[in-house]
């Protein structure tokens, strides 16, 4: 297996997807056993789906809250947290995952690109999103204290914009000229934009690009290095600190 060499002159941007949490027992999205096989994505992960059947959407996310709350971070999450301790501000983790497992493994420099399972916000007013770990009973709908509109999970659905502040953090890290950039994508199918395009952003600033994934991703050919395997097995052995 190739080694990922990191020294004082390197900064590392990591992008993670559902595959990183697979070994913790969290289901991925695409593929035969994927979540989108049970639940058509347009019904549960779009604003139109929420408008049509908010109870179905809350049921989907409440079940995932319960499942994620019962899972533990795995060796892949822990390896990334350890790299952050070594690299400090030369490390940034952008995750598409909403399960909170990176933070529970000790990662702090985390950008949650697609929101969090454990936050709720109002679908109608600008009230700030708030922490919410409640697993609501099937059929229950919660309303906003301030405007009586429906509450919704604080998740970025298909067709919605990612938070500008989150994209800015990633862009600023990419464009920092002080060190050599290494970009590593882990456990992601490379199918969802804009995250699938980060590899090109990294190449655009001269970065070396790595992919660790159980199967080839849609954008594998954009990476300089592809290590095929499970992240919980590969990540703890991948990095060498020079
Ligand atoms: C937006 C929340 C502007 C829900 C999610 C072209 C350019 C730009 C945009 C688009 C475009 N074409 C289409 C779009 C729009 C769309 C998009 O990307 N569509 C795709 C499907 C074509 N994007 C958007 O709508 C985004 N917003 O672009 O705003 C805009 C607005 C309007 C119109 C146009 C543009 C918003 C996207 C946010 C979607 N939200 N999630 C939820 O979680 O419930 S997406 C969902 O997919 C999850 O967040 C998930 O993280 C994400 C990515 O999936 P993966 O993580 O990659 O998971 P997947 O199951 O697919 O793959 C797992 C991989 O792991 C596999 O490859 C497997 O081999 C591997 N694996 C498995 N086990 C392991 C492993 N690897 C290692 N170890 C293991 N153990
Ligand atoms: Zn409100």
CSV table of N, CA and C in Angstrom, one decimal, residues 39-162:
chain,number,residue,atom,x,y,z
A,39,UNK,N,-36.0,4.0,0.6
A,39,UNK,CA,-36.7,5.3,0.6
A,39,UNK,C,-36.3,6.1,-0.6
A,40,UNK,N,-37.2,6.3,-1.5
A,40,UNK,CA,-36.8,7.1,-2.7
A,40,UNK,C,-36.3,8.5,-2.2
A,41,UNK,N,-35.1,8.9,-2.7
A,41,UNK,CA,-34.4,10.1,-2.2
A,41,UNK,C,-35.3,11.3,-2.4
A,42,UNK,N,-36.1,11.4,-3.4
A,42,UNK,CA,-36.9,12.6,-3.7
A,42,UNK,C,-38.0,12.8,-2.7
A,43,UNK,N,-38.4,11.6,-2.0
A,43,UNK,CA,-39.5,11.7,-1.0
A,43,UNK,C,-39.0,12.2,0.4
A,44,UNK,N,-37.7,11.8,0.7
A,44,UNK,CA,-37.3,12.1,2.0
A,44,UNK,C,-36.1,13.1,2.1
A,45,UNK,N,-35.5,13.4,1.0
A,45,UNK,CA,-34.3,14.3,1.1
A,45,UNK,C,-34.4,15.4,0.1
A,46,UNK,N,-35.6,16.0,-0.1
A,46,UNK,CA,-35.7,17.2,-0.9
A,46,UNK,C,-36.8,18.1,-0.2
A,47,UNK,N,-36.7,19.4,-0.5
A,47,UNK,CA,-37.8,20.3,0.1
A,47,UNK,C,-39.2,19.9,-0.4
A,48,UNK,N,-39.2,19.4,-1.6
A,48,UNK,CA,-40.5,19.1,-2.2
A,48,UNK,C,-41.1,17.8,-1.4
A,49,UNK,N,-40.2,16.9,-1.1
A,49,UNK,CA,-40.7,15.7,-0.3
A,49,UNK,C,-41.2,16.1,1.0
A,50,UNK,N,-40.5,17.1,1.7
A,50,UNK,CA,-40.9,17.5,3.0
A,50,UNK,C,-42.3,18.2,2.9
A,51,UNK,N,-42.5,19.1,1.9
A,51,UNK,CA,-43.7,19.8,1.7
A,51,UNK,C,-44.9,18.8,1.5
A,52,UNK,N,-44.6,17.7,0.7
A,52,UNK,CA,-45.6,16.7,0.4
A,52,UNK,C,-46.0,15.8,1.6
A,53,UNK,N,-45.0,15.4,2.4
A,53,UNK,CA,-45.3,14.5,3.5
A,53,UNK,C,-44.2,14.6,4.6
A,54,UNK,N,-44.4,15.7,5.4
A,54,UNK,CA,-43.4,16.0,6.5
A,54,UNK,C,-43.3,14.8,7.5
A,55,UNK,N,-44.4,14.1,7.7
A,55,UNK,CA,-44.4,13.0,8.7
A,55,UNK,C,-43.5,11.9,8.2
A,56,UNK,N,-43.5,11.6,6.9
A,56,UNK,CA,-42.6,10.6,6.4
A,56,UNK,C,-41.2,11.0,6.5
A,57,UNK,N,-40.9,12.3,6.3
A,57,UNK,CA,-39.5,12.8,6.4
A,57,UNK,C,-39.0,12.7,7.8
A,58,UNK,N,-39.9,13.1,8.8
A,58,UNK,CA,-39.5,13.1,10.2
A,58,UNK,C,-39.3,11.6,10.6
A,59,UNK,N,-40.1,10.8,10.1
A,59,UNK,CA,-39.9,9.3,10.5
A,59,UNK,C,-38.6,8.8,10.0
A,60,UNK,N,-38.2,9.2,8.8
A,60,UNK,CA,-36.9,8.8,8.2
A,60,UNK,C,-35.8,9.3,9.1
A,61,UNK,N,-35.8,10.6,9.4
A,61,UNK,CA,-34.7,11.2,10.2
A,61,UNK,C,-34.7,10.8,11.6
A,62,UNK,N,-35.9,10.6,12.2
A,62,UNK,CA,-35.9,10.1,13.6
A,62,UNK,C,-35.3,8.7,13.7
A,63,UNK,N,-35.6,7.9,12.8
A,63,UNK,CA,-35.0,6.5,12.8
A,63,UNK,C,-33.5,6.6,12.7
A,64,UNK,N,-33.1,7.5,11.8
A,64,UNK,CA,-31.6,7.7,11.6
A,64,UNK,C,-30.9,8.3,12.9
A,65,UNK,N,-31.7,9.2,13.6
A,65,UNK,CA,-31.2,9.7,14.8
A,65,UNK,C,-30.9,8.6,15.8
A,66,UNK,N,-31.9,7.8,15.9
A,66,UNK,CA,-31.9,6.7,16.9
A,66,UNK,C,-30.7,5.7,16.5
A,67,UNK,N,-30.6,5.4,15.2
A,67,UNK,CA,-29.5,4.5,14.8
A,67,UNK,C,-28.2,5.1,15.0
A,68,UNK,N,-28.0,6.4,14.6
A,68,UNK,CA,-26.6,7.0,14.7
A,68,UNK,C,-26.3,7.1,16.2
A,69,UNK,N,-27.3,7.5,17.1
A,69,UNK,CA,-27.0,7.7,18.5
A,69,UNK,C,-26.5,6.4,19.1
A,70,UNK,N,-26.9,5.2,18.6
A,70,UNK,CA,-26.5,3.9,19.2
A,70,UNK,C,-25.2,3.4,18.6
A,71,UNK,N,-24.6,4.1,17.6
A,71,UNK,CA,-23.4,3.6,17.0
A,71,UNK,C,-22.1,4.3,17.6
A,72,UNK,N,-21.0,3.7,17.5
A,72,UNK,CA,-19.8,4.2,18.0
A,72,UNK,C,-18.8,4.5,16.8
A,73,UNK,N,-17.9,5.6,17.0
A,73,UNK,CA,-16.9,5.8,16.0
A,73,UNK,C,-16.0,4.6,15.8
A,74,UNK,N,-15.4,4.5,14.6
A,74,UNK,CA,-14.6,3.3,14.3
A,74,UNK,C,-13.1,3.8,14.2
A,75,UNK,N,-12.3,2.8,13.8
A,75,UNK,CA,-10.8,3.1,13.7
A,75,UNK,C,-10.5,4.2,12.7
A,76,UNK,N,-11.3,4.3,11.6
A,76,UNK,CA,-11.2,5.3,10.6
A,76,UNK,C,-11.4,6.7,11.2
A,77,UNK,N,-12.5,6.9,11.9
A,77,UNK,CA,-12.8,8.2,12.5
A,77,UNK,C,-11.6,8.5,13.5
A,78,UNK,N,-11.2,7.5,14.2
A,78,UNK,CA,-10.1,7.8,15.3
A,78,UNK,C,-8.8,8.2,14.6
A,79,UNK,N,-8.5,7.6,13.5
A,79,UNK,CA,-7.2,7.9,12.8
A,79,UNK,C,-7.3,9.4,12.3
A,80,UNK,N,-8.4,9.8,11.8
A,80,UNK,CA,-8.5,11.2,11.3
A,80,UNK,C,-8.4,12.2,12.5
A,81,UNK,N,-9.0,11.8,13.6
A,81,UNK,CA,-8.8,12.7,14.8
A,81,UNK,C,-7.4,12.8,15.3
A,82,UNK,N,-6.7,11.7,15.2
A,82,UNK,CA,-5.3,11.6,15.6
A,82,UNK,C,-4.4,12.5,14.6
A,83,UNK,N,-4.7,12.4,13.3
A,83,UNK,CA,-4.0,13.3,12.4
A,83,UNK,C,-4.2,14.7,12.7
A,84,UNK,N,-5.4,15.1,13.0
A,84,UNK,CA,-5.7,16.5,13.4
A,84,UNK,C,-4.9,16.9,14.6
A,85,UNK,N,-4.7,16.1,15.6
A,85,UNK,CA,-3.9,16.4,16.7
A,85,UNK,C,-2.5,16.7,16.3
A,86,UNK,N,-2.0,16.0,15.3
A,86,UNK,CA,-0.6,16.2,14.9
A,86,UNK,C,-0.5,17.4,14.0
A,87,UNK,N,-1.5,17.7,13.2
A,87,UNK,CA,-1.3,18.7,12.1
A,87,UNK,C,-1.9,20.1,12.6
A,88,UNK,N,-2.8,20.1,13.6
A,88,UNK,CA,-3.3,21.3,14.1
A,88,UNK,C,-4.0,22.1,13.0
A,89,UNK,N,-3.7,23.4,12.8
A,89,UNK,CA,-4.4,24.2,11.8
A,89,UNK,C,-4.0,23.8,10.3
A,90,UNK,N,-3.1,22.9,10.2
A,90,UNK,CA,-2.8,22.4,8.8
A,90,UNK,C,-3.7,21.2,8.4
A,91,UNK,N,-4.8,21.1,9.2
A,91,UNK,CA,-5.8,20.0,8.9
A,91,UNK,C,-7.2,20.6,8.8
A,92,UNK,N,-8.0,20.1,7.9
A,92,UNK,CA,-9.4,20.4,7.9
A,92,UNK,C,-10.2,19.2,7.4
A,93,UNK,N,-11.3,18.9,8.1
A,93,UNK,CA,-12.1,17.8,7.7
A,93,UNK,C,-13.5,18.3,7.2
A,94,UNK,N,-13.8,18.1,6.0
A,94,UNK,CA,-15.1,18.4,5.4
A,94,UNK,C,-15.9,17.1,5.3
A,95,UNK,N,-17.0,17.0,6.0
A,95,UNK,CA,-17.7,15.7,5.9
A,95,UNK,C,-19.1,15.9,5.3
A,96,UNK,N,-19.5,14.9,4.5
A,96,UNK,CA,-20.9,14.9,4.0
A,96,UNK,C,-21.8,14.2,5.0
A,97,UNK,N,-21.2,13.6,6.0
A,97,UNK,CA,-22.0,12.8,6.9
A,97,UNK,C,-22.7,13.7,7.9
A,98,UNK,N,-23.8,13.3,8.4
A,98,UNK,CA,-24.6,14.1,9.3
A,98,UNK,C,-24.7,13.4,10.7
A,99,UNK,N,-23.9,12.3,10.9
A,99,UNK,CA,-24.1,11.4,12.0
A,99,UNK,C,-23.3,11.8,13.3
A,100,UNK,N,-22.4,12.8,13.2
A,100,UNK,CA,-21.7,13.3,14.4
A,100,UNK,C,-20.6,12.4,14.8
A,101,UNK,N,-20.3,11.3,14.1
A,101,UNK,CA,-19.3,10.4,14.6
A,101,UNK,C,-17.8,10.9,14.6
A,102,UNK,N,-17.5,11.8,13.6
A,102,UNK,CA,-16.2,12.4,13.7
A,102,UNK,C,-16.0,13.2,15.0
A,103,UNK,N,-16.9,14.0,15.3
A,103,UNK,CA,-16.8,14.8,16.5
A,103,UNK,C,-16.7,13.9,17.8
A,104,UNK,N,-17.5,12.8,17.8
A,104,UNK,CA,-17.4,11.9,18.9
A,104,UNK,C,-16.1,11.2,19.0
A,105,UNK,N,-15.4,11.1,17.8
A,105,UNK,CA,-14.0,10.4,17.8
A,105,UNK,C,-13.0,11.5,18.3
A,106,UNK,N,-13.3,12.7,18.4
A,106,UNK,CA,-12.4,13.8,18.9
A,106,UNK,C,-12.0,14.8,17.8
A,107,UNK,N,-12.5,14.7,16.6
A,107,UNK,CA,-12.3,15.7,15.6
A,107,UNK,C,-12.9,17.0,15.9
A,108,UNK,N,-12.2,18.1,15.8
A,108,UNK,CA,-12.7,19.4,16.1
A,108,UNK,C,-12.8,20.4,14.9
A,109,UNK,N,-11.9,20.2,14.0
A,109,UNK,CA,-11.9,21.1,12.8
A,109,UNK,C,-12.7,20.4,11.7
A,110,UNK,N,-14.1,20.4,11.9
A,110,UNK,CA,-15.0,19.7,11.1
A,110,UNK,C,-16.0,20.7,10.5
A,111,UNK,N,-16.1,20.6,9.1
A,111,UNK,CA,-17.2,21.3,8.4
A,111,UNK,C,-18.2,20.3,8.0
A,112,UNK,N,-19.4,20.5,8.5
A,112,UNK,CA,-20.5,19.6,8.2
A,112,UNK,C,-21.3,20.1,7.0
A,113,UNK,N,-20.8,19.6,5.8
A,113,UNK,CA,-21.3,20.2,4.6
A,113,UNK,C,-22.8,20.0,4.4
A,114,UNK,N,-23.3,18.9,4.9
A,114,UNK,CA,-24.8,18.5,4.6
A,114,UNK,C,-25.6,18.7,5.9
A,115,UNK,N,-25.1,19.4,6.9
A,115,UNK,CA,-25.8,19.6,8.1
A,115,UNK,C,-25.6,18.5,9.2
A,116,UNK,N,-26.6,18.4,10.1
A,116,UNK,CA,-26.4,17.5,11.2
A,116,UNK,C,-27.8,16.9,11.5
A,117,UNK,N,-27.7,15.6,11.8
A,117,UNK,CA,-28.9,14.8,12.2
A,117,UNK,C,-29.4,15.3,13.6
A,118,UNK,N,-28.5,15.9,14.3
A,118,UNK,CA,-28.8,16.3,15.7
A,118,UNK,C,-29.1,17.8,15.9
A,119,UNK,N,-29.5,18.4,14.8
A,119,UNK,CA,-30.0,19.8,14.9
A,119,UNK,C,-31.3,19.9,14.1
A,120,UNK,N,-32.1,20.8,14.6
A,120,UNK,CA,-33.4,21.1,14.0
A,120,UNK,C,-33.5,22.5,13.7
A,121,UNK,N,-34.3,22.9,12.7
A,121,UNK,CA,-34.5,24.3,12.4
A,121,UNK,C,-36.0,24.5,11.9
A,122,UNK,N,-36.4,25.8,11.9
A,122,UNK,CA,-37.7,26.1,11.4
A,122,UNK,C,-37.7,26.1,9.9
A,123,UNK,N,-38.7,25.5,9.3
A,123,UNK,CA,-38.8,25.5,7.8
A,123,UNK,C,-39.3,26.8,7.3
A,124,UNK,N,-39.7,27.7,8.1
A,124,UNK,CA,-40.3,29.0,7.6
A,124,UNK,C,-39.6,30.3,8.1
A,125,UNK,N,-39.2,30.3,9.3
A,125,UNK,CA,-38.5,31.6,9.8
A,125,UNK,C,-37.0,31.4,10.0
A,126,UNK,N,-36.4,32.5,10.3
A,126,UNK,CA,-34.9,32.5,10.4
A,126,UNK,C,-34.4,32.2,11.8
A,127,UNK,N,-35.3,31.7,12.7
A,127,UNK,CA,-34.8,31.3,14.0
A,127,UNK,C,-33.6,30.4,13.8
A,128,UNK,N,-32.6,30.5,14.8
A,128,UNK,CA,-31.3,29.8,14.6
A,128,UNK,C,-31.6,28.3,14.8
A,129,UNK,N,-30.9,27.4,14.0
A,129,UNK,CA,-31.0,26.0,14.2
A,129,UNK,C,-30.6,25.7,15.7
A,130,UNK,N,-31.1,24.6,16.3
A,130,UNK,CA,-30.8,24.3,17.6
A,130,UNK,C,-30.6,22.8,17.8
A,131,UNK,N,-29.8,22.5,18.8
A,131,UNK,CA,-29.4,21.0,19.0
A,131,UNK,C,-30.7,20.3,19.4
A,132,UNK,N,-30.9,19.1,18.8
A,132,UNK,CA,-32.1,18.4,19.1
A,132,UNK,C,-31.8,16.9,18.8
A,133,UNK,N,-31.8,16.1,19.9
A,133,UNK,CA,-31.5,14.7,19.8
A,133,UNK,C,-32.8,13.8,20.0
A,134,UNK,N,-34.0,14.5,19.9
A,134,UNK,CA,-35.2,13.8,20.2
A,134,UNK,C,-35.5,12.9,19.0
A,135,UNK,N,-35.9,11.7,19.4
A,135,UNK,CA,-36.5,10.7,18.4
A,135,UNK,C,-38.0,10.8,18.5
A,136,UNK,N,-38.6,11.5,17.5
A,136,UNK,CA,-40.0,11.8,17.6
A,136,UNK,C,-40.8,10.6,17.3
A,137,UNK,N,-41.9,10.4,17.9
A,137,UNK,CA,-42.8,9.2,17.6
A,137,UNK,C,-43.3,9.4,16.2
A,138,UNK,N,-43.6,8.2,15.6
A,138,UNK,CA,-44.1,8.2,14.2
A,138,UNK,C,-45.4,9.1,14.1
A,139,UNK,N,-45.4,9.9,13.1
A,139,UNK,CA,-46.6,10.8,12.9
A,139,UNK,C,-46.6,12.1,13.6
A,140,UNK,N,-45.6,12.3,14.5
A,140,UNK,CA,-45.5,13.5,15.3
A,140,UNK,C,-44.9,14.7,14.4
A,141,UNK,N,-45.5,15.8,14.5
A,141,UNK,CA,-44.9,17.0,13.9
A,141,UNK,C,-44.7,18.1,14.9
A,142,UNK,N,-43.5,18.7,15.0
A,142,UNK,CA,-43.2,19.7,15.9
A,142,UNK,C,-43.3,21.1,15.3
A,143,UNK,N,-43.9,22.1,16.0
A,143,UNK,CA,-44.0,23.4,15.4
A,143,UNK,C,-43.0,24.4,16.1
A,144,UNK,N,-42.7,25.5,15.4
A,144,UNK,CA,-41.8,26.5,15.8
A,144,UNK,C,-42.5,27.3,16.9
A,145,UNK,N,-41.8,27.6,18.0
A,145,UNK,CA,-42.3,28.4,19.1
A,145,UNK,C,-42.5,29.9,18.6
A,146,UNK,N,-41.7,30.3,17.7
A,146,UNK,CA,-41.8,31.7,17.3
A,146,UNK,C,-42.8,32.0,16.2
A,147,UNK,N,-43.0,31.1,15.2
A,147,UNK,CA,-43.8,31.4,14.1
A,147,UNK,C,-44.9,30.3,13.8
A,148,UNK,N,-44.9,29.3,14.6
A,148,UNK,CA,-45.8,28.1,14.5
A,148,UNK,C,-45.7,27.4,13.2
A,149,UNK,N,-44.6,27.7,12.4
A,149,UNK,CA,-44.4,26.9,11.2
A,149,UNK,C,-43.8,25.5,11.6
A,150,UNK,N,-43.7,24.6,10.6
A,150,UNK,CA,-43.2,23.3,10.9
A,150,UNK,C,-41.7,23.3,11.1
A,151,UNK,N,-41.2,22.6,12.1
A,151,UNK,CA,-39.8,22.4,12.2
A,151,UNK,C,-39.3,21.3,11.3
A,152,UNK,N,-38.0,21.3,10.9
A,152,UNK,CA,-37.5,20.3,10.0
A,152,UNK,C,-36.0,20.0,10.4
A,153,UNK,N,-35.5,18.9,10.0
A,153,UNK,CA,-34.1,18.6,10.3
A,153,UNK,C,-33.2,19.6,9.7
A,154,UNK,N,-32.1,20.0,10.3
A,154,UNK,CA,-31.2,21.0,9.8
A,154,UNK,C,-30.2,20.2,8.9
A,155,UNK,N,-30.7,19.8,7.7
A,155,UNK,CA,-29.9,19.0,6.8
A,155,UNK,C,-30.1,19.7,5.4
A,156,UNK,N,-29.0,19.6,4.6
A,156,UNK,CA,-29.0,20.1,3.3
A,156,UNK,C,-29.6,19.1,2.4
A,157,UNK,N,-30.8,19.3,1.8
A,157,UNK,CA,-31.4,18.4,0.9
A,157,UNK,C,-31.0,18.6,-0.5
A,158,UNK,N,-31.3,17.7,-1.4
A,158,UNK,CA,-31.0,17.9,-2.8
A,158,UNK,C,-31.8,19.1,-3.3
A,159,UNK,N,-31.1,19.9,-4.1
A,159,UNK,CA,-31.7,21.1,-4.6
A,159,UNK,C,-31.6,22.3,-3.7
A,160,UNK,N,-31.0,22.1,-2.5
A,160,UNK,CA,-30.8,23.2,-1.6
A,160,UNK,C,-29.3,23.6,-1.6
A,161,UNK,N,-29.0,24.9,-1.3
A,161,UNK,CA,-27.7,25.4,-1.3
A,161,UNK,C,-27.0,24.9,0.0
A,162,UNK,N,-25.7,24.6,-0.2
A,162,UNK,CA,-24.9,24.4,1.0
A,162,UNK,C,-24.7,25.7,1.7
